[in-house]
Every structure is written in C-alpha cells, then in structure tokens.
Amino acid sequence: MNQFKKNVIVVSMFLSLLMMVSLVQAKDKKGALSPKLIKQIQSDFQMDTHTRAMQNALTAVDIKSIAENREILADHVHQFSHKIDTRGISNQQKSGRCWMFAGFNTLRPIILKKLELSQFEFSQIYLQFWDKFEKANTFYEYIIEMRERDLMDRDMVFLLKDPIPDGGYWENFVNLVEKYGVIPKEAMAESAASNNTGMMNQNLSRLLRKHADELRQIYQETGSVDKMRQAKPDMLAEVYKILVINLGQPPRQFTWRYKIKNKEAKIESAVNKDDEEKTEENDQDNDDTAKNDYHVEQLLSEPEPFTPQQFYKRFFDVKLRDYVNIFNDPIRPDGAHCRIKMTKNLYDGDNMNYANVDIERIKQMAITMLLDNQAVYFSADVSPNQDPAKGIMEADLYDFESVYMLAMDLDKRQRVLLRDSTVNHGMVFIGVDLMDDQTPVKWLVENSWGAERGKAGQWTMYDNWFDEYVFNIIVHKKYVPQDILDIFKKPAQTLPAWDPLW
C-alpha cells in the first residue's frame, strides 16, 4: 500500500471519528442549557413592582421575617384545656439525641409524681455512652454479615457513610433502658463532647471504618468468620477508650438522695416569714439580723446505693414493651405492619417496628393518653413552618408562595416520596387544647432545645401542623384499639434503611 492510500485511510478514519464526536455532542446539546434558551428567559423576565419589592426586602432581612403570617401570630394564645404536671426543660445541645431526651421526658413525670419532686433530670450521657458502644458492636457484626459484599453495595454504603450516628428510635431507647437501666443526672454529668458530638463522632467513625477494613482483610486471608470475631474484642476496647476519654466512665453503682416534701416545714416557714416581715416593719435597723435568722428546713431522704438497673426498677413501675409504635406513613396503606432494617442499636435488639394508621386515629390515642396524665412521645419533621423564637408550629406559618408568586405546594405523601420531608426529631406531648371536649385545636409540646428557645422550652403545635408533619406516636397498649393491635400480629414488611421516610 503506497503512502497516498495510507494517508487517505487515516484521513477517513479521522473524519469518521470527528463525525461520531459531533453526533454525540449534538445529542448531549439537545438537553443542555443553550445560550438561546438563556436569552429567551432573560428577555421574558419582568421586574414588576412585587418582584422589585421582594428583592429589596430579601437583600436586607431574612425571608422568614417577610413570609411569616401575622394573622396567625395575632391570634396565637399559649393556653391549653389540659396540661400534664411536668417541670424542667432539658437541652440536647449540639447532639442528635432527641429520641433519647424524648424517651426520658416521657418517663420524667412518673418519678416527679411518685416522689413529689420539684425537679428531676436523667443522665442522658449515661445512656449515650452505652448507645455508642452498642452501635459499634452492631457495626462490626454487620461488617461480618456482609463480609463478601462489594463496598459499593447499597447496604454497605449506608453502613459506612455514618457508622455510629447519634440518632435513634423508641425501640433503641427501650433496648438500652432494659439492659443498662437509668441514673439521675447527678450520678454522671454532661461533658463537652456529649453536648457537641461532632468531633467525637468523626474520630469514632474513622476508627470503625479502619476496623471494617481490617475485618474484611482477615476474612480474605483466612476465610474464617471465627477469626473475624476473635479480633472484635480488641477493636471494642479501642472504642471504649475513646468513649471514656470523651464521656467518662459510666458508674456501675451510685448513691442518691432526694428532697422530701414536708408540709409542716412549709407551714413553719410561712409563720417565720410573717414574723420576719413584722419585725422589719417595727425596726428597720434589724433588717439584716432578721434575714440571717430566717431559714427553711430541708428534709432529705437517706442516702441509698443503687445500680442503674435497681434505680429504674425501684422508681419506674412501667414496662416499656407495653408501648407500641403507631405511624402515619403516607406512602404505605393503612393497616400495614412495617419493620425498618438496620435501625437497631443493640445487635440482639429490635429494629424499628410500626403499625400504619390514619392520622385522626393517632390523634385520638394521643388525646386519651394525655387526659389520663400520660406524656406522649412522638416524632415529626420539625424543619418546616415552626418559629423557634416564639415556640409556634403552624402549617401556614410561612407563606413563601406569596413572596415568590409561585405554586410550591406538595401534599404529605409527595413530600415523603420526593424526599422533601422525613422523620428528623423526637419530642413529647404534655398537653392539648380541646374544643367541645373532643376536637383538638392545638397541642402542647415539650422540646429538648433548652429553655431559651420556644416559650420557655415549650412549643404550641396547631392541629394542622400535626396533620402535615407528625408521623408517629408511642402509645401504651391499653390506649390502643384492638384492631390496631392486631396489625402487629401480621407478618411485617421489611423496609430498607434508605427508605424515603427515614
């Protein structure tokens, strides 16, 4: 073949390749944002009076200040026809422990009433320690279970993305309390790391991923699951060390005493105060002496040693397994029984498990519990339409559509399916405002964001917000109709951990 023919062949191949590239580019350009389309949109855009006013406003202030519905604020009243007697507001700080705080806030009214305490708070850091330790062990066991899966497998991706999260569910709380008991806050106080878990979680996650790689290497080299489990205790010991450094050692036993309510001491104190006031009126020169002589008698119980399990059994005559998880899952049919895989914190514990029912039936069960002076644990999507400064949750609180003059509405089912809404926060109902003694107007919420937010730590949730953003409540079986309890007898549909609702 002469050189001329060779050159012709090369040129032909080059032209063919160029044509193929051009065709591919032309195909890609079909859906691209072209200069022509951009020019058209710019030409059609009208800077009308409303658009200019909104632009001026939003370049100066936050959009929520513009979009907040003033009529709702004007009509808002923080009053309720029924309220549970509970005292004190907890603060989860910069941690994802809302589910744990909500669990404790469900139990707290029990000990307040039983011992007639003016205040009480559980040690959240105590259960936080064991939750992290159990989650580490569960992570290792999942790695062992999925030892032959590719790292791009969807379960593996989910597991490795967040190996030891703060978050959890009611079932996680039950498993922890049953195994480890509870303790008062005085027995193990919060630390900087418990209140702000970011760096601790980052370091724990790095360690667990390293251990995951080591476990997989052991299996590749030996093919032995036993060898993998033999390596696990040393790995857990390293996790324990990090937890102790960040959180401290959880006590095996502690001594506790509490203030005893003494009516006679109160009467005597009141008499002393009256005498003191009379003395002040007669002789102002003796003011300091009178104040120094005045004192209030304080009675304390005898100091008593407890293990965490003994403390729970002594003061909480409640079986947590008598409570069930009732959901309003908009993408599943009413009557469905569902279980979410990979949601357990204890490897031998329970995954999240629920019965799906209509939202109105959920409300009625919540009302029945509240009227019986029982706090109600619930979960919701807390992101939309709530004002943390004023403590208001109302479905129409912000009108962003009027700001932009655009339709942006999605119903509850659409929001979940399109991943616009999800379960992201646990709280407790402690009151309800009923019209005609049966129809809820608004709900009183105890949050775990401290007393500085909301109305001294509490929120008013209007009933339309309940419809749109509340997803579940935890209910004692005695308040649940039999047909709903029967749902739990049906085989459960297993949902993946990456389901839109979670």
Coordinates of C-alpha atoms in Angstrom, one line a residue:
M1 CA 0.0 0.0 0.0
N2 CA 1.5 3.3 -1.1
Q3 CA 1.8 6.3 1.1
F4 CA -1.1 8.2 -0.6
K5 CA -3.6 5.4 0.2
K6 CA -2.3 5.2 3.8
N7 CA -2.9 9.0 4.1
V8 CA -6.5 8.6 2.7
I9 CA -7.3 5.9 5.1
V10 CA -6.0 7.9 8.1
V11 CA -7.9 11.0 7.0
S12 CA -11.1 8.9 6.5
M13 CA -10.8 7.4 10.0
F14 CA -10.2 10.9 11.5
L15 CA -13.3 12.3 9.7
S16 CA -15.4 9.3 10.9
L17 CA -14.3 9.8 14.4
L18 CA -14.9 13.6 14.2
M19 CA -18.4 12.9 12.9
M20 CA -19.1 10.5 15.8
V21 CA -17.9 13.0 18.3
S22 CA -20.1 15.7 16.7
L23 CA -23.1 13.4 16.8
V24 CA -22.5 12.7 20.5
Q25 CA -22.1 16.4 21.3
A26 CA -25.2 17.2 19.3
K27 CA -27.1 14.6 21.2
D28 CA -25.8 16.0 24.5
K29 CA -26.7 19.5 23.5
K30 CA -30.3 18.6 23.0
G31 CA -31.0 18.8 26.7
A32 CA -28.3 21.4 27.5
L33 CA -28.9 24.9 28.8
S34 CA -28.3 26.7 25.5
P35 CA -27.4 30.4 25.0
K36 CA -30.7 30.8 23.1
L37 CA -32.8 29.5 26.0
I38 CA -31.0 31.7 28.5
K39 CA -31.5 34.7 26.3
Q40 CA -35.2 33.9 25.9
I41 CA -35.7 33.6 29.7
Q42 CA -33.9 36.8 30.3
S43 CA -35.9 38.6 27.7
D44 CA -39.2 37.3 29.1
F45 CA -38.4 38.2 32.7
Q46 CA -40.4 41.1 34.1
M47 CA -39.1 43.1 37.1
D48 CA -42.6 44.1 38.2
T49 CA -43.5 46.0 41.3
H50 CA -43.9 42.9 43.5
T51 CA -40.7 41.3 42.3
R52 CA -38.7 44.5 42.9
A53 CA -40.2 44.9 46.4
M54 CA -39.4 41.3 47.4
Q55 CA -35.8 41.7 46.0
N56 CA -35.3 44.9 48.1
A57 CA -36.7 43.2 51.2
L58 CA -34.8 39.9 50.9
T59 CA -31.5 41.6 50.3
A60 CA -32.0 43.3 53.7
V61 CA -33.8 40.8 56.0
D62 CA -34.3 37.1 56.4
I63 CA -37.1 35.6 54.3
K64 CA -39.0 34.2 57.3
S65 CA -39.4 37.8 58.6
I66 CA -41.2 38.6 55.4
A67 CA -43.2 35.4 54.9
E68 CA -44.4 34.9 58.5
N69 CA -48.2 35.1 58.7
R70 CA -49.0 38.0 61.0
E71 CA -52.7 36.9 61.4
I72 CA -51.6 33.6 63.0
L73 CA -49.3 35.5 65.3
A74 CA -52.0 37.9 66.3
D75 CA -54.5 35.1 67.1
H76 CA -51.9 32.9 68.9
V77 CA -52.6 32.1 72.6
H78 CA -50.4 29.7 74.6
Q79 CA -53.3 28.2 76.6
F80 CA -54.5 24.6 76.9
S81 CA -57.6 22.9 78.3
H82 CA -55.4 20.0 79.7
K83 CA -51.8 20.0 80.8
I84 CA -49.6 17.4 82.4
D85 CA -47.7 18.5 85.5
T86 CA -44.1 18.3 84.4
R87 CA -41.2 20.5 85.5
G88 CA -37.8 21.4 83.9
I89 CA -36.7 21.6 80.3
S90 CA -33.8 19.5 79.0
N91 CA -31.3 20.5 76.3
Q92 CA -29.7 18.1 73.9
Q93 CA -27.3 20.9 72.8
K94 CA -25.4 20.1 69.6
S95 CA -26.1 16.4 69.5
G96 CA -28.6 14.2 67.8
R97 CA -30.0 12.6 70.9
C98 CA -33.6 13.9 70.6
W99 CA -35.0 10.4 70.7
M100 CA -33.3 9.7 74.0
F101 CA -34.4 13.0 75.5
A102 CA -37.9 12.4 74.4
G103 CA -37.8 8.9 75.9
F104 CA -36.6 10.4 79.2
N105 CA -39.2 13.2 79.1
T106 CA -41.9 10.6 78.8
L107 CA -40.7 8.9 82.0
R108 CA -39.9 12.0 84.0
P109 CA -43.5 12.8 85.1
I110 CA -43.6 9.4 86.7
I111 CA -40.8 10.0 89.2
L112 CA -41.8 13.6 89.7
K113 CA -45.3 12.4 90.8
K114 CA -44.1 9.4 92.7
L115 CA -41.6 11.2 94.9
E116 CA -43.3 14.6 94.8
L117 CA -40.1 16.2 93.5
S118 CA -39.8 19.8 92.4
Q119 CA -37.4 18.8 89.6
F120 CA -35.6 15.8 88.2
E121 CA -33.4 15.1 85.2
F122 CA -32.0 11.8 83.9
S123 CA -28.3 11.4 82.9
Q124 CA -28.5 11.4 79.2
I125 CA -24.8 10.9 78.8
Y126 CA -25.0 7.6 80.7
L127 CA -27.3 6.0 78.0
Q128 CA -25.4 7.9 75.3
F129 CA -22.2 6.0 76.3
W130 CA -23.8 2.6 76.1
D131 CA -25.7 3.5 72.9
K132 CA -22.4 4.4 71.2
F133 CA -20.7 1.2 72.5
E134 CA -23.6 -1.0 71.4
K135 CA -23.7 0.7 67.9
A136 CA -20.0 0.0 67.5
N137 CA -20.6 -3.7 68.2
T138 CA -23.6 -3.8 65.8
F139 CA -21.5 -2.1 63.1
Y140 CA -18.8 -4.9 63.4
E141 CA -21.5 -7.6 63.2
Y142 CA -22.9 -6.1 60.1
I143 CA -19.5 -6.0 58.6
I144 CA -19.1 -9.6 59.4
E145 CA -22.5 -10.5 58.0
M146 CA -21.8 -8.6 54.7
R147 CA -18.2 -9.8 54.5
E148 CA -18.5 -10.9 50.9
R149 CA -20.4 -7.9 49.6
D150 CA -18.8 -5.2 47.4
L151 CA -18.1 -1.9 49.1
M152 CA -20.4 -0.3 46.5
D153 CA -23.3 -2.5 47.7
R154 CA -26.1 -0.2 48.9
D155 CA -26.3 -1.7 52.4
M156 CA -22.6 -1.3 52.7
V157 CA -22.7 2.3 51.5
F158 CA -25.4 3.1 54.1
L159 CA -23.4 1.5 56.8
L160 CA -20.1 3.1 56.1
K161 CA -21.5 6.5 55.5
D162 CA -22.4 7.0 59.1
P163 CA -21.1 4.1 61.2
I164 CA -22.0 5.4 64.7
P165 CA -24.7 8.0 64.5
D166 CA -26.3 10.0 67.3
G167 CA -29.8 9.4 66.1
G168 CA -32.2 6.6 67.2
Y169 CA -35.7 5.5 67.7
W170 CA -38.1 4.5 70.6
E171 CA -37.1 0.8 70.2
N172 CA -33.4 1.8 70.7
F173 CA -34.4 3.6 73.9
V174 CA -36.3 0.6 75.2
N175 CA -33.4 -1.7 74.5
L176 CA -30.9 0.5 76.3
V177 CA -33.1 1.0 79.4
E178 CA -33.9 -2.7 79.7
K179 CA -30.2 -3.6 79.5
Y180 CA -28.4 -0.8 81.3
G181 CA -31.1 0.9 83.5
V182 CA -31.1 4.7 84.1
I183 CA -29.4 7.1 86.5
P184 CA -30.1 10.7 87.7
K185 CA -28.0 13.4 86.2
E186 CA -26.1 13.9 89.4
A187 CA -24.5 10.5 89.0
M188 CA -23.0 11.2 85.6
A189 CA -23.0 14.8 84.3
E190 CA -22.8 16.0 80.7
S191 CA -19.4 16.7 79.1
A192 CA -18.3 19.0 76.3
A193 CA -18.2 16.0 73.9
S194 CA -21.7 14.7 74.9
N195 CA -23.2 18.2 74.2
N196 CA -21.3 18.7 71.0
T197 CA -20.7 15.3 69.4
G198 CA -19.2 16.3 66.0
M199 CA -15.5 15.6 66.6
M200 CA -16.1 12.5 68.8
N201 CA -18.3 11.0 66.1
Q202 CA -15.8 11.9 63.4
N203 CA -13.0 10.1 65.3
L204 CA -15.1 7.1 66.2
S205 CA -16.3 6.8 62.5
R206 CA -12.7 6.8 61.3
L207 CA -11.7 4.1 63.8
L208 CA -14.7 1.9 62.9
R209 CA -14.0 2.2 59.1
K210 CA -10.4 1.2 59.8
H211 CA -11.6 -1.8 61.8
A212 CA -14.1 -2.7 59.0
D213 CA -11.2 -2.8 56.5
E214 CA -9.2 -5.0 59.0
L215 CA -12.1 -7.4 59.5
R216 CA -12.5 -7.8 55.7
Q217 CA -8.8 -8.4 55.3
I218 CA -8.9 -11.1 57.9
Y219 CA -11.7 -12.8 56.0
Q220 CA -9.9 -12.5 52.7
E221 CA -6.8 -14.1 54.2
T222 CA -8.4 -16.8 56.3
G223 CA -11.9 -17.3 55.1
S224 CA -12.9 -17.6 58.8
V225 CA -15.8 -15.8 60.5
D226 CA -14.4 -17.1 63.8
K227 CA -11.1 -15.2 63.2
M228 CA -13.1 -12.1 62.5
R229 CA -15.0 -12.3 65.7
Q230 CA -11.7 -13.1 67.6
A231 CA -10.4 -9.7 66.5
K232 CA -13.5 -7.8 67.7
P233 CA -12.8 -7.6 71.4
D234 CA -9.6 -5.6 70.9
M235 CA -11.5 -3.3 68.5
L236 CA -14.3 -2.7 71.0
A237 CA -11.6 -2.0 73.7
E238 CA -10.4 0.9 71.5
V239 CA -13.9 2.2 71.1
Y240 CA -14.4 2.0 74.8
K241 CA -11.2 4.0 75.4
I242 CA -12.4 6.9 73.1
L243 CA -15.8 6.9 74.8
V244 CA -14.2 7.1 78.3
I245 CA -11.9 9.9 77.2
N246 CA -14.8 11.9 75.8
L247 CA -17.7 11.0 78.1
G248 CA -16.2 9.5 81.3
Q249 CA -16.8 6.0 82.7
P250 CA -20.4 5.1 83.3
P251 CA -21.0 4.2 87.0
R252 CA -21.7 0.6 88.0
Q253 CA -23.2 1.9 91.3
F254 CA -24.0 5.3 92.7
T255 CA -25.5 6.8 95.9
W256 CA -28.6 9.0 95.6
R257 CA -30.9 11.0 97.9
Y258 CA -33.7 13.4 97.2
K259 CA -35.6 16.2 98.9
I260 CA -38.7 15.1 100.8
K261 CA -41.7 17.3 100.7
N262 CA -42.6 18.4 104.2
K263 CA -45.9 20.2 104.7
E264 CA -45.2 21.0 108.4
A265 CA -41.9 22.6 107.5
K266 CA -43.7 24.7 104.9
I267 CA -46.2 26.0 107.5
E268 CA -43.5 26.7 110.0
S269 CA -41.5 28.6 107.3
A270 CA -44.6 30.7 106.4
V271 CA -45.1 31.6 110.1
N272 CA -41.4 32.6 110.4
K273 CA -41.7 34.7 107.3
D274 CA -44.7 36.6 108.7
D275 CA -42.8 37.2 112.0
E276 CA -39.9 38.4 110.0
E277 CA -42.0 40.9 108.0
K278 CA -43.5 42.3 111.2
T279 CA -40.0 42.7 112.7
E280 CA -39.0 44.6 109.5
E281 CA -41.9 46.9 109.8
N282 CA -41.2 47.7 113.5
D283 CA -37.5 48.1 113.3
Q284 CA -35.7 48.6 110.0
D285 CA -32.3 48.6 111.8
N286 CA -32.7 44.8 112.5
D287 CA -33.3 44.0 108.8
D288 CA -30.0 42.1 108.3
T289 CA -30.4 40.2 111.6
A290 CA -34.0 39.1 110.7
K291 CA -32.9 37.8 107.3
N292 CA -30.0 35.9 108.9
D293 CA -32.2 34.3 111.5
Y294 CA -34.7 33.1 108.8
H295 CA -34.1 29.7 107.4
V296 CA -36.2 27.0 105.7
E297 CA -35.9 23.4 106.9
Q298 CA -34.9 21.0 104.2
L299 CA -35.5 17.3 104.6
L300 CA -33.6 14.7 102.6
S301 CA -34.1 11.0 102.1
E302 CA -31.4 8.7 103.5
P303 CA -28.5 8.2 101.1
E304 CA -29.0 4.9 99.3
P305 CA -26.8 2.9 96.9
F306 CA -28.2 1.8 93.5
T307 CA -27.1 0.1 90.4
P308 CA -28.6 1.7 87.3
Q309 CA -30.9 -1.3 86.9
Q310 CA -32.0 -1.2 90.5
F311 CA -32.8 2.6 90.2
Y312 CA -35.1 2.0 87.3
K313 CA -36.9 -0.9 88.8
R314 CA -37.3 1.0 92.1
F315 CA -38.9 4.2 90.8
F316 CA -40.4 3.3 87.4
D317 CA -43.2 0.7 87.7
V318 CA -43.7 0.7 83.9
K319 CA -42.9 -1.9 81.3
L320 CA -41.6 -0.2 78.2
R321 CA -42.5 -3.1 76.0
D322 CA -46.2 -2.4 76.7
Y323 CA -45.8 0.6 74.4
V324 CA -46.2 0.3 70.7
N325 CA -45.2 2.4 67.7
I326 CA -48.2 3.8 65.7
F327 CA -47.4 5.6 62.5
N328 CA -49.0 7.7 59.8
D329 CA -46.8 6.7 56.9
P330 CA -48.3 8.3 53.8
I331 CA -46.6 6.0 51.3
R332 CA -47.9 2.8 52.9
P333 CA -51.5 1.6 53.1
D334 CA -53.5 1.8 56.4
G335 CA -53.1 -1.4 58.3
A336 CA -49.6 -2.1 57.1
H337 CA -47.1 -3.6 59.5
C338 CA -43.6 -2.5 58.7
R339 CA -40.1 -3.1 60.1
I340 CA -37.1 -1.0 59.1
K341 CA -33.9 -3.0 58.7
M342 CA -30.6 -1.8 60.2
T343 CA -32.3 0.5 62.7
K344 CA -31.3 -1.4 65.9
N345 CA -28.6 -0.1 68.2
L346 CA -28.1 -3.4 70.1
Y347 CA -27.2 -6.3 67.7
D348 CA -29.5 -8.5 69.7
G349 CA -32.1 -5.7 70.0
D350 CA -35.1 -4.6 68.0
N351 CA -35.4 -2.8 64.7
M352 CA -38.0 -0.1 64.4
N353 CA -41.4 -1.7 64.0
Y354 CA -44.8 0.0 63.5
A355 CA -48.4 -0.2 62.6
N356 CA -49.7 2.2 60.0
V357 CA -53.0 4.0 60.7
D358 CA -54.9 7.1 59.8
I359 CA -53.8 10.4 61.4
E360 CA -57.1 11.1 63.1
R361 CA -56.9 7.8 65.0
I362 CA -53.4 8.7 66.1
K363 CA -54.7 12.0 67.5
Q364 CA -57.5 10.2 69.4
M365 CA -55.0 7.8 71.0
A366 CA -52.7 10.8 72.0
I367 CA -55.7 12.6 73.5
T368 CA -56.7 9.6 75.5
M369 CA -53.2 9.3 77.0
L370 CA -52.9 13.0 77.8
L371 CA -56.3 13.1 79.5
D372 CA -55.0 10.2 81.6
N373 CA -52.0 12.4 82.5
Q374 CA -49.5 10.4 80.4
A375 CA -46.9 12.2 78.4
V376 CA -46.8 11.1 74.7
Y377 CA -43.6 10.5 72.8
F378 CA -43.9 11.5 69.1
S379 CA -41.7 12.1 66.0
A380 CA -42.0 14.7 63.3
D381 CA -40.4 16.6 60.5
V382 CA -39.5 19.6 62.6
S383 CA -37.9 21.7 59.8
P384 CA -41.0 23.4 58.1
N385 CA -43.3 26.1 59.5
Q386 CA -42.1 26.5 63.0
D387 CA -40.8 29.6 64.8
P388 CA -38.2 28.6 67.4
A389 CA -38.2 32.1 68.9
K390 CA -41.9 32.2 69.5
G391 CA -42.5 28.5 70.0
I392 CA -45.1 28.1 67.3
M393 CA -45.8 25.2 64.9
E394 CA -48.5 26.1 62.4
A395 CA -48.8 24.6 58.9
D396 CA -49.5 28.1 57.3
L397 CA -47.0 30.0 59.4
Y398 CA -44.8 31.0 56.4
D399 CA -46.2 32.0 53.0
F400 CA -43.2 31.6 50.7
E401 CA -45.5 31.2 47.7
S402 CA -46.7 34.8 48.1
V403 CA -43.1 36.0 48.3
Y404 CA -42.2 34.4 45.0
M405 CA -45.7 34.4 43.5
L406 CA -45.1 30.7 42.6
A407 CA -47.0 27.5 43.4
M408 CA -44.8 25.3 45.6
D409 CA -47.3 23.1 47.4
L410 CA -46.8 19.3 47.9
D411 CA -49.0 17.0 50.0
K412 CA -47.6 14.9 52.8
R413 CA -47.2 11.8 50.5
Q414 CA -45.5 13.7 47.8
R415 CA -43.1 15.4 50.3
V416 CA -42.0 12.0 51.6
L417 CA -41.7 10.3 48.2
L418 CA -39.7 13.2 46.8
R419 CA -37.5 13.4 49.9
D420 CA -38.7 16.8 50.8
S421 CA -39.9 15.6 54.2
T422 CA -38.7 13.0 56.6
V423 CA -38.8 12.0 60.3
N424 CA -36.0 14.0 61.9
H425 CA -36.9 14.9 65.5
G426 CA -38.5 13.4 68.6
M427 CA -40.4 15.4 71.2
V428 CA -43.2 14.9 73.8
F429 CA -46.8 16.0 74.0
I430 CA -47.6 17.2 77.5
G431 CA -50.9 19.0 76.9
V432 CA -53.8 19.6 74.5
D433 CA -56.4 22.3 73.9
L434 CA -59.8 20.7 73.1
M435 CA -62.9 22.3 71.6
D436 CA -66.1 20.8 72.8
D437 CA -64.0 18.4 74.9
Q438 CA -63.1 16.3 71.9
T439 CA -61.7 18.2 68.9
P440 CA -58.1 19.2 69.2
V441 CA -57.2 22.8 68.4
K442 CA -53.6 22.8 69.4
W443 CA -51.1 20.6 71.3
L444 CA -48.5 21.5 74.0
V445 CA -45.0 20.2 73.1
E446 CA -42.1 19.7 75.4
N447 CA -38.9 20.0 73.4
S448 CA -35.2 19.3 74.2
W449 CA -33.7 22.5 72.9
G450 CA -33.3 24.3 76.2
A451 CA -35.5 26.9 78.0
E452 CA -34.1 29.7 75.9
R453 CA -36.0 28.6 72.7
G454 CA -39.7 28.4 72.2
K455 CA -41.8 29.6 75.1
A456 CA -39.5 28.6 78.0
G457 CA -38.7 25.4 76.1
Q458 CA -42.3 24.6 75.1
W459 CA -44.0 24.8 71.7
T460 CA -47.6 25.4 70.7
M461 CA -48.4 22.9 67.9
Y462 CA -51.6 23.8 66.0
D463 CA -53.6 20.9 64.8
N464 CA -53.0 21.5 61.1
W465 CA -49.2 21.1 61.7
F466 CA -50.0 17.8 63.4
D467 CA -51.7 16.7 60.2
E468 CA -48.8 17.6 57.9
Y469 CA -45.6 16.9 59.9
V470 CA -46.3 14.5 62.7
F471 CA -45.5 10.9 61.7
N472 CA -45.8 8.7 64.8
I473 CA -46.7 8.4 68.5
I474 CA -45.6 5.8 71.1
V475 CA -48.7 4.5 72.9
H476 CA -49.3 2.2 75.8
K477 CA -51.3 -0.8 74.6
K478 CA -54.2 -0.1 77.0
Y479 CA -55.0 3.0 74.9
V480 CA -54.8 1.3 71.6
P481 CA -58.0 -0.2 69.9
Q482 CA -57.8 -4.0 69.3
D483 CA -58.0 -3.7 65.5
I484 CA -54.8 -1.7 65.6
L485 CA -53.0 -4.0 68.0
D486 CA -54.0 -6.9 65.6
I487 CA -51.9 -5.2 62.9
F488 CA -48.8 -6.2 64.8
K489 CA -49.8 -9.9 64.5
K490 CA -49.4 -9.7 60.7
P491 CA -46.1 -10.5 59.1
A492 CA -44.0 -7.3 58.8
Q493 CA -43.0 -5.8 55.5
T494 CA -39.2 -5.2 55.7
L495 CA -38.2 -1.7 54.5
P496 CA -34.7 -0.7 53.6
A497 CA -32.8 1.8 55.8
W498 CA -32.7 4.3 52.9
D499 CA -36.5 4.3 52.7
P500 CA -37.7 7.9 52.0
L501 CA -39.3 8.3 55.4
W502 CA -36.1 7.7 57.3

